[in-house]
PDB file of C-alpha atoms in Angstrom:
ATOM      1  CA  MET M 108     -35.411 184.366  20.095  1.00 44.00           C
ATOM      2  CA  ALA M 109     -32.395 182.242  18.661  1.00 47.00           C
ATOM      3  CA  ALA M 110     -30.203 184.099  16.474  1.00 48.00           C
ATOM      4  CA  THR M 111     -30.285 182.941  12.734  1.00 46.00           C
ATOM      5  CA  ALA M 112     -26.816 181.627  11.466  1.00 45.00           C
ATOM      6  CA  THR M 113     -25.542 183.248   8.215  1.00 42.00           C
ATOM      7  CA  VAL M 114     -24.106 180.839   5.754  1.00 40.00           C
ATOM      8  CA  ARG M 115     -21.498 182.180   3.580  1.00 44.00           C
ATOM      9  CA  THR M 116     -20.399 180.219   0.688  1.00 40.00           C
ATOM     10  CA  ALA M 117     -16.746 180.654  -0.429  1.00 52.00           C
ATOM     11  CA  ARG M 118     -16.435 182.821  -3.719  1.00 67.00           C
ATOM     12  CA  VAL M 119     -14.769 181.431  -6.510  1.00 70.00           C
ATOM     13  CA  SER M 120     -12.279 183.560  -8.158  1.00 82.00           C
ATOM     14  CA  SER M 121     -12.702 184.258 -11.947  1.00 83.00           C
ATOM     15  CA  ARG M 122      -9.170 182.527 -12.489  1.00 85.00           C
ATOM     16  CA  ASP M 123     -10.026 179.443 -10.281  1.00 88.00           C
ATOM     17  CA  ARG M 124     -13.287 179.018 -12.207  1.00 91.00           C
ATOM     18  CA  ARG M 125     -11.241 179.029 -15.525  1.00 93.00           C
ATOM     19  CA  GLU M 126      -8.781 176.263 -14.125  1.00 95.00           C
ATOM     20  CA  GLN M 127     -11.905 174.206 -13.255  1.00 95.00           C
ATOM     21  CA  TYR M 128     -13.367 174.336 -16.647  1.00 96.00           C
ATOM     22  CA  LEU M 129     -10.147 173.234 -18.261  1.00 96.00           C
ATOM     23  CA  ASP M 130      -9.617 170.274 -15.649  1.00 96.00           C
ATOM     24  CA  ALA M 131     -13.028 169.440 -16.687  1.00 96.00           C
ATOM     25  CA  ALA M 132     -12.456 169.644 -20.243  1.00 96.00           C
ATOM     26  CA  ALA M 133      -9.144 167.779 -19.797  1.00 96.00           C
ATOM     27  CA  ARG M 134     -10.871 165.101 -18.118  1.00 96.00           C
ATOM     28  CA  ILE M 135     -13.607 164.821 -20.851  1.00 96.00           C
ATOM     29  CA  ALA M 136     -10.996 164.678 -23.367  1.00 95.00           C
ATOM     30  CA  ALA M 137      -8.885 162.306 -22.163  1.00 93.00           C
ATOM     31  CA  ASP M 138     -11.677 159.888 -21.276  1.00 93.00           C
ATOM     32  CA  GLN M 139     -13.852 160.359 -24.131  1.00 94.00           C
ATOM     33  CA  GLY M 140     -12.076 162.268 -26.615  1.00 93.00           C
ATOM     34  CA  VAL M 141     -11.690 165.731 -27.875  1.00 93.00           C
ATOM     35  CA  ALA M 142     -14.804 165.417 -29.923  1.00 94.00           C
ATOM     36  CA  MET M 143     -16.883 165.372 -26.566  1.00 96.00           C
ATOM     37  CA  VAL M 144     -15.532 168.667 -25.134  1.00 96.00           C
ATOM     38  CA  THR M 145     -18.586 170.487 -25.856  1.00 96.00           C
ATOM     39  CA  MET M 146     -19.810 173.759 -23.809  1.00 96.00           C
ATOM     40  CA  GLU M 147     -22.965 171.718 -22.568  1.00 96.00           C
ATOM     41  CA  ALA M 148     -20.516 168.897 -21.347  1.00 97.00           C
ATOM     42  CA  VAL M 149     -17.771 170.961 -19.821  1.00 96.00           C
ATOM     43  CA  ALA M 150     -20.674 172.919 -17.956  1.00 96.00           C
ATOM     44  CA  ALA M 151     -22.303 169.887 -16.774  1.00 96.00           C
ATOM     45  CA  ALA M 152     -18.896 168.537 -15.448  1.00 96.00           C
ATOM     46  CA  VAL M 153     -18.531 171.529 -13.380  1.00 94.00           C
ATOM     47  CA  GLY M 154     -21.893 171.768 -12.575  1.00 94.00           C
ATOM     48  CA  VAL M 155     -22.627 174.942 -13.380  1.00 93.00           C
ATOM     49  CA  ASN M 156     -25.262 176.914 -16.029  1.00 92.00           C
ATOM     50  CA  LYS M 157     -23.580 177.084 -19.483  1.00 93.00           C
ATOM     51  CA  ALA M 158     -24.202 180.793 -19.127  1.00 93.00           C
ATOM     52  CA  LEU M 159     -21.333 180.910 -16.821  1.00 92.00           C
ATOM     53  CA  LEU M 160     -19.067 179.052 -19.038  1.00 94.00           C
ATOM     54  CA  TYR M 161     -19.642 181.531 -21.612  1.00 94.00           C
ATOM     55  CA  ARG M 162     -18.484 184.085 -19.611  1.00 93.00           C
ATOM     56  CA  GLN M 163     -15.142 182.716 -19.595  1.00 93.00           C
ATOM     57  CA  PHE M 164     -14.861 181.031 -23.229  1.00 95.00           C
ATOM     58  CA  ASP M 165     -16.452 182.044 -26.434  1.00 94.00           C
ATOM     59  CA  ASN M 166     -16.519 178.315 -27.815  1.00 95.00           C
ATOM     60  CA  ARG M 167     -15.056 174.781 -27.141  1.00 93.00           C
ATOM     61  CA  GLY M 168     -12.301 175.622 -29.749  1.00 94.00           C
ATOM     62  CA  GLU M 169     -11.226 178.397 -27.238  1.00 96.00           C
ATOM     63  CA  ILE M 170     -11.276 176.054 -24.677  1.00 96.00           C
ATOM     64  CA  LEU M 171      -8.998 173.508 -26.330  1.00 96.00           C
ATOM     65  CA  LEU M 172      -6.444 175.954 -27.381  1.00 96.00           C
ATOM     66  CA  GLU M 173      -6.184 177.072 -23.595  1.00 96.00           C
ATOM     67  CA  LEU M 174      -5.880 173.795 -22.705  1.00 95.00           C
ATOM     68  CA  PHE M 175      -3.199 172.748 -25.327  1.00 95.00           C
ATOM     69  CA  ASP M 176      -1.234 175.984 -24.080  1.00 95.00           C
ATOM     70  CA  ARG M 177      -1.769 174.731 -20.574  1.00 95.00           C
ATOM     71  CA  GLU M 178      -0.679 171.320 -21.148  1.00 94.00           C
ATOM     72  CA  MET M 179       2.455 172.084 -23.456  1.00 93.00           C
ATOM     73  CA  GLY M 180       3.627 174.884 -21.188  1.00 94.00           C
ATOM     74  CA  ALA M 181       3.844 172.385 -18.237  1.00 93.00           C
ATOM     75  CA  LEU M 182       5.788 169.827 -20.399  1.00 93.00           C
ATOM     76  CA  ASP M 183       8.377 172.751 -21.356  1.00 93.00           C
ATOM     77  CA  ARG M 184       8.715 173.772 -17.860  1.00 94.00           C
ATOM     78  CA  LYS M 185       9.147 170.215 -16.713  1.00 93.00           C
ATOM     79  CA  VAL M 186      12.013 169.792 -19.302  1.00 93.00           C
ATOM     80  CA  GLU M 187      13.373 173.053 -18.396  1.00 93.00           C
ATOM     81  CA  GLN M 188      13.866 172.145 -14.740  1.00 95.00           C
ATOM     82  CA  ALA M 189      15.032 168.554 -15.596  1.00 95.00           C
ATOM     83  CA  THR M 190      17.984 170.226 -17.589  1.00 94.00           C
ATOM     84  CA  GLU M 191      18.823 173.238 -15.327  1.00 93.00           C
ATOM     85  CA  GLY M 192      22.567 173.508 -14.014  1.00 91.00           C
ATOM     86  CA  ILE M 193      23.367 170.184 -15.849  1.00 93.00           C
ATOM     87  CA  CYS M 194      26.894 170.527 -17.852  1.00 92.00           C
ATOM     88  CA  GLY M 195      27.710 168.457 -20.736  1.00 94.00           C
ATOM     89  CA  PHE M 196      25.997 167.693 -23.931  1.00 95.00           C
ATOM     90  CA  GLU M 197      25.322 164.113 -23.345  1.00 96.00           C
ATOM     91  CA  PRO M 198      23.863 164.149 -19.711  1.00 96.00           C
ATOM     92  CA  LYS M 199      21.780 167.255 -20.759  1.00 96.00           C
ATOM     93  CA  VAL M 200      20.239 165.028 -23.849  1.00 96.00           C
ATOM     94  CA  ARG M 201      19.628 162.197 -21.359  1.00 96.00           C
ATOM     95  CA  ALA M 202      17.741 164.410 -18.617  1.00 96.00           C
ATOM     96  CA  TRP M 203      15.987 166.147 -21.149  1.00 95.00           C
ATOM     97  CA  ALA M 204      14.544 162.897 -22.887  1.00 94.00           C
ATOM     98  CA  GLN M 205      13.869 161.377 -19.320  1.00 94.00           C
ATOM     99  CA  ALA M 206      11.663 164.423 -18.299  1.00 94.00           C
ATOM    100  CA  TRP M 207       9.921 164.243 -21.811  1.00 92.00           C
ATOM    101  CA  PHE M 208       8.954 160.619 -21.230  1.00 92.00           C
ATOM    102  CA  ASP M 209       8.111 160.688 -17.324  1.00 92.00           C
ATOM    103  CA  HIS M 210       5.883 163.586 -18.273  1.00 89.00           C
ATOM    104  CA  LEU M 211       4.251 161.600 -21.154  1.00 86.00           C
ATOM    105  CA  ALA M 212       3.654 158.748 -18.820  1.00 85.00           C
ATOM    106  CA  GLU M 213       1.720 160.726 -16.378  1.00 86.00           C
ATOM    107  CA  ARG M 214      -0.372 162.665 -18.909  1.00 87.00           C
ATOM    108  CA  ALA M 215      -0.096 160.375 -22.095  1.00 83.00           C
ATOM    109  CA  ALA M 216      -3.758 160.033 -22.685  1.00 85.00           C
ATOM    110  CA  LEU M 217      -4.366 163.941 -22.757  1.00 90.00           C
ATOM    111  CA  PHE M 218      -1.464 164.484 -24.764  1.00 88.00           C
ATOM    112  CA  ASN M 219      -2.810 162.140 -27.364  1.00 85.00           C
ATOM    113  CA  ARG M 220      -6.270 163.647 -27.251  1.00 89.00           C
ATOM    114  CA  LEU M 221      -4.772 167.171 -27.780  1.00 90.00           C
ATOM    115  CA  MET M 222      -2.796 165.920 -30.848  1.00 87.00           C
ATOM    116  CA  GLU M 223      -6.032 164.817 -32.205  1.00 88.00           C
ATOM    117  CA  ALA M 224      -7.554 168.212 -31.554  1.00 90.00           C
ATOM    118  CA  ARG M 225      -5.509 169.846 -34.439  1.00 89.00           C
ATOM    119  CA  THR M 226      -8.201 168.310 -36.814  1.00 89.00           C
ATOM    120  CA  ILE M 227     -11.463 170.089 -35.175  1.00 88.00           C
ATOM    121  CA  ALA M 228      -9.733 173.359 -33.870  1.00 91.00           C
ATOM    122  CA  PRO M 229      -7.743 175.172 -36.392  1.00 92.00           C
ATOM    123  CA  ASP M 230      -6.280 177.374 -33.822  1.00 94.00           C
ATOM    124  CA  VAL M 231      -4.700 174.308 -32.022  1.00 94.00           C
ATOM    125  CA  ALA M 232      -3.300 173.257 -35.502  1.00 94.00           C
ATOM    126  CA  VAL M 233      -1.790 176.902 -35.608  1.00 95.00           C
ATOM    127  CA  ARG M 234      -0.297 176.710 -32.234  1.00 95.00           C
ATOM    128  CA  HIS M 235       1.226 173.631 -32.545  1.00 94.00           C
ATOM    129  CA  ARG M 236       2.937 174.504 -35.697  1.00 94.00           C
ATOM    130  CA  GLU M 237       4.167 177.901 -34.028  1.00 96.00           C
ATOM    131  CA  ARG M 238       5.424 175.614 -31.196  1.00 95.00           C
ATOM    132  CA  LEU M 239       7.131 173.219 -33.566  1.00 94.00           C
ATOM    133  CA  ARG M 240       9.176 176.308 -35.316  1.00 96.00           C
ATOM    134  CA  ARG M 241       9.938 177.773 -31.814  1.00 96.00           C
ATOM    135  CA  LEU M 242      11.489 174.192 -30.384  1.00 96.00           C
ATOM    136  CA  GLU M 243      13.052 173.809 -33.860  1.00 97.00           C
ATOM    137  CA  ARG M 244      15.081 176.908 -33.563  1.00 97.00           C
ATOM    138  CA  THR M 245      15.877 176.551 -29.723  1.00 96.00           C
ATOM    139  CA  TYR M 246      17.008 172.997 -30.073  1.00 96.00           C
ATOM    140  CA  GLY M 247      18.730 173.592 -33.363  1.00 97.00           C
ATOM    141  CA  ASP M 248      20.776 176.283 -32.362  1.00 97.00           C
ATOM    142  CA  TRP M 249      21.568 174.263 -29.202  1.00 96.00           C
ATOM    143  CA  TYR M 250      22.885 171.452 -31.410  1.00 97.00           C
ATOM    144  CA  ALA M 251      24.788 173.868 -33.700  1.00 96.00           C
ATOM    145  CA  GLU M 252      26.538 175.655 -30.684  1.00 96.00           C
ATOM    146  CA  GLU M 253      27.413 172.430 -28.965  1.00 95.00           C
ATOM    147  CA  LEU M 254      28.646 170.185 -31.673  1.00 95.00           C
ATOM    148  CA  GLY M 255      29.398 172.747 -34.492  1.00 94.00           C
ATOM    149  CA  ILE M 256      26.793 172.117 -37.085  1.00 96.00           C
ATOM    150  CA  PRO M 257      25.729 174.529 -39.373  1.00 96.00           C
ATOM    151  CA  VAL M 258      22.660 176.322 -37.954  1.00 96.00           C
ATOM    152  CA  GLU M 259      20.289 175.411 -40.423  1.00 96.00           C
ATOM    153  CA  GLU M 260      21.240 171.820 -40.767  1.00 96.00           C
ATOM    154  CA  ALA M 261      21.098 171.532 -36.981  1.00 97.00           C
ATOM    155  CA  ARG M 262      17.496 173.040 -37.127  1.00 97.00           C
ATOM    156  CA  ASP M 263      16.847 170.570 -39.893  1.00 97.00           C
ATOM    157  CA  ALA M 264      17.921 167.868 -37.336  1.00 97.00           C
ATOM    158  CA  ALA M 265      15.686 169.375 -34.606  1.00 97.00           C
ATOM    159  CA  ARG M 266      12.741 169.133 -36.786  1.00 96.00           C
ATOM    160  CA  VAL M 267      13.365 165.655 -37.271  1.00 96.00           C
ATOM    161  CA  LEU M 268      14.052 164.536 -34.061  1.00 96.00           C
ATOM    162  CA  LEU M 269      10.636 166.239 -32.781  1.00 94.00           C
ATOM    163  CA  ALA M 270       8.909 164.286 -35.292  1.00 93.00           C
ATOM    164  CA  GLY M 271      10.464 161.055 -33.837  1.00 92.00           C
ATOM    165  CA  LEU M 272       9.198 162.044 -30.773  1.00 90.00           C
ATOM    166  CA  GLY M 273       5.511 161.531 -32.169  1.00 87.00           C
ATOM    167  CA  GLY M 274       6.855 158.192 -33.409  1.00 89.00           C
ATOM    168  CA  ALA M 275       7.787 156.831 -30.223  1.00 89.00           C
ATOM    169  CA  LEU M 276       4.573 158.030 -28.503  1.00 86.00           C
ATOM    170  CA  ASP M 277       2.897 156.189 -31.105  1.00 86.00           C
ATOM    171  CA  ARG M 278       4.863 152.905 -30.379  1.00 88.00           C
ATOM    172  CA  TRP M 279       4.187 153.456 -26.719  1.00 87.00           C
ATOM    173  CA  ARG M 280       0.323 153.690 -27.325  1.00 83.00           C
ATOM    174  CA  THR M 281       0.593 150.003 -28.857  1.00 86.00           C
ATOM    175  CA  ALA M 282       2.122 148.627 -26.090  1.00 85.00           C
ATOM    176  CA  PRO M 283       1.634 151.050 -22.893  1.00 84.00           C
ATOM    177  CA  SER M 284       3.765 149.290 -20.228  1.00 88.00           C
ATOM    178  CA  ARG M 285       6.972 150.516 -18.205  1.00 89.00           C
ATOM    179  CA  ALA M 286       9.000 148.175 -20.400  1.00 92.00           C
ATOM    180  CA  THR M 287       8.005 149.934 -23.486  1.00 92.00           C
ATOM    181  CA  ARG M 288       8.490 153.233 -22.179  1.00 91.00           C
ATOM    182  CA  ASN M 289      12.285 152.613 -21.190  1.00 93.00           C
ATOM    183  CA  ARG M 290      13.064 150.865 -24.371  1.00 94.00           C
ATOM    184  CA  LEU M 291      11.849 153.643 -26.355  1.00 94.00           C
ATOM    185  CA  GLU M 292      13.589 156.175 -24.136  1.00 95.00           C
ATOM    186  CA  ARG M 293      16.883 154.470 -24.533  1.00 96.00           C
ATOM    187  CA  THR M 294      16.572 153.872 -28.336  1.00 96.00           C
ATOM    188  CA  TYR M 295      15.473 157.822 -28.830  1.00 96.00           C
ATOM    189  CA  VAL M 296      18.302 158.808 -27.113  1.00 96.00           C
ATOM    190  CA  GLU M 297      21.051 156.778 -28.456  1.00 97.00           C
ATOM    191  CA  LEU M 298      19.756 157.598 -31.967  1.00 96.00           C
ATOM    192  CA  MET M 299      19.880 161.142 -31.257  1.00 96.00           C
ATOM    193  CA  LEU M 300      23.150 161.408 -29.783  1.00 97.00           C
ATOM    194  CA  ALA M 301      24.820 159.212 -32.607  1.00 97.00           C
ATOM    195  CA  GLY M 302      22.951 161.123 -35.135  1.00 96.00           C
ATOM    196  CA  LEU M 303      23.862 164.515 -33.927  1.00 96.00           C
ATOM    197  CA  GLN M 304      27.497 163.634 -33.367  1.00 96.00           C
ATOM    198  CA  ALA M 305      27.741 162.063 -37.140  1.00 96.00           C
ATOM    199  CA  LEU M 306      26.509 165.468 -38.182  1.00 95.00           C
ATOM    200  CA  GLY M 307      29.109 167.489 -36.376  1.00 94.00           C
ATOM    201  CA  ASP M 308      31.783 164.962 -37.468  1.00 92.00           C
ATOM    202  CA  SER M 309      30.545 165.703 -41.014  1.00 89.00           C
ATOM    203  CA  SER M 310      30.637 169.284 -40.687  1.00 81.00           C
ATOM    204  CA  ARG M 311      34.195 169.418 -39.283  1.00 79.00           C
ATOM    205  CA  VAL M 312      35.554 167.115 -42.135  1.00 74.00           C
ATOM    206  CA  SER M 313      33.611 169.447 -44.634  1.00 70.00           C
ATOM    207  CA  SER M 314      35.464 172.490 -43.122  1.00 66.00           C
ATOM    208  CA  ALA M 315      38.792 171.152 -43.177  1.00 65.00           C
ATOM    209  CA  LYS M 316      38.635 170.190 -46.639  1.00 65.00           C
ATOM    210  CA  GLN M 317      37.466 174.046 -47.784  1.00 62.00           C
ATOM    211  CA  PRO M 318      40.610 175.413 -49.619  1.00 59.00           C
ATOM    212  CA  ALA M 319      42.187 178.541 -47.461  1.00 53.00           C
ATOM    213  CA  ARG M 320      41.422 181.832 -48.885  1.00 54.00           C
ATOM    214  CA  ALA M 321      44.311 183.752 -50.647  1.00 47.00           C
ATOM    215  CA  THR M 322      45.399 186.741 -48.645  1.00 49.00           C
ATOM    216  CA  ARG M 323      46.281 189.885 -50.439  1.00 48.00           C
ATOM    217  CA  PRO M 324      49.678 191.002 -50.284  1.00 45.00           C
TER     218      PRO M 324
END
């Protein structure tokens, strides 16, 4: 009698399955919009029963939040790797901007959609604000250290510059070409460098004009 072959299917780990769900949600969001990221749609895209998806996520808001964290984390790591070991403020700024625009060139559709997710997923809006505050402190303290700008003023500048990236993204969206991307990157970097340098110069002039404190005899 012929032996019966036993076919074993590879078991997908919980972590890998979670990534599959997030990948599916990313495709749906990028192609159709975040409003179409539903529990039913994600389960169908992966080819599983919706009950399995609920073992990993409570609702679509949780999916969108984790997807936001994953994408922003990837962007932050890319920027960090691009600037690691670079000396000098201007070269580091240029490497930072290139990494940011490079990432958006690859992920622009999903990035745009995740910005829209703030309107339908309150937790994403909260996380976005938290991230902005963190970057505001990180970049502002960097500007202060490098250029001698007062810390609070440097953090103000960081927030304005971060908002400017959103404007660049909107502009890019209207004419999504390599030429537009290169022009926007160049414009953003030159405005950033000139503006921060002007703030640093102004701070030094103000400090020089401060009257010296009288010393006690």
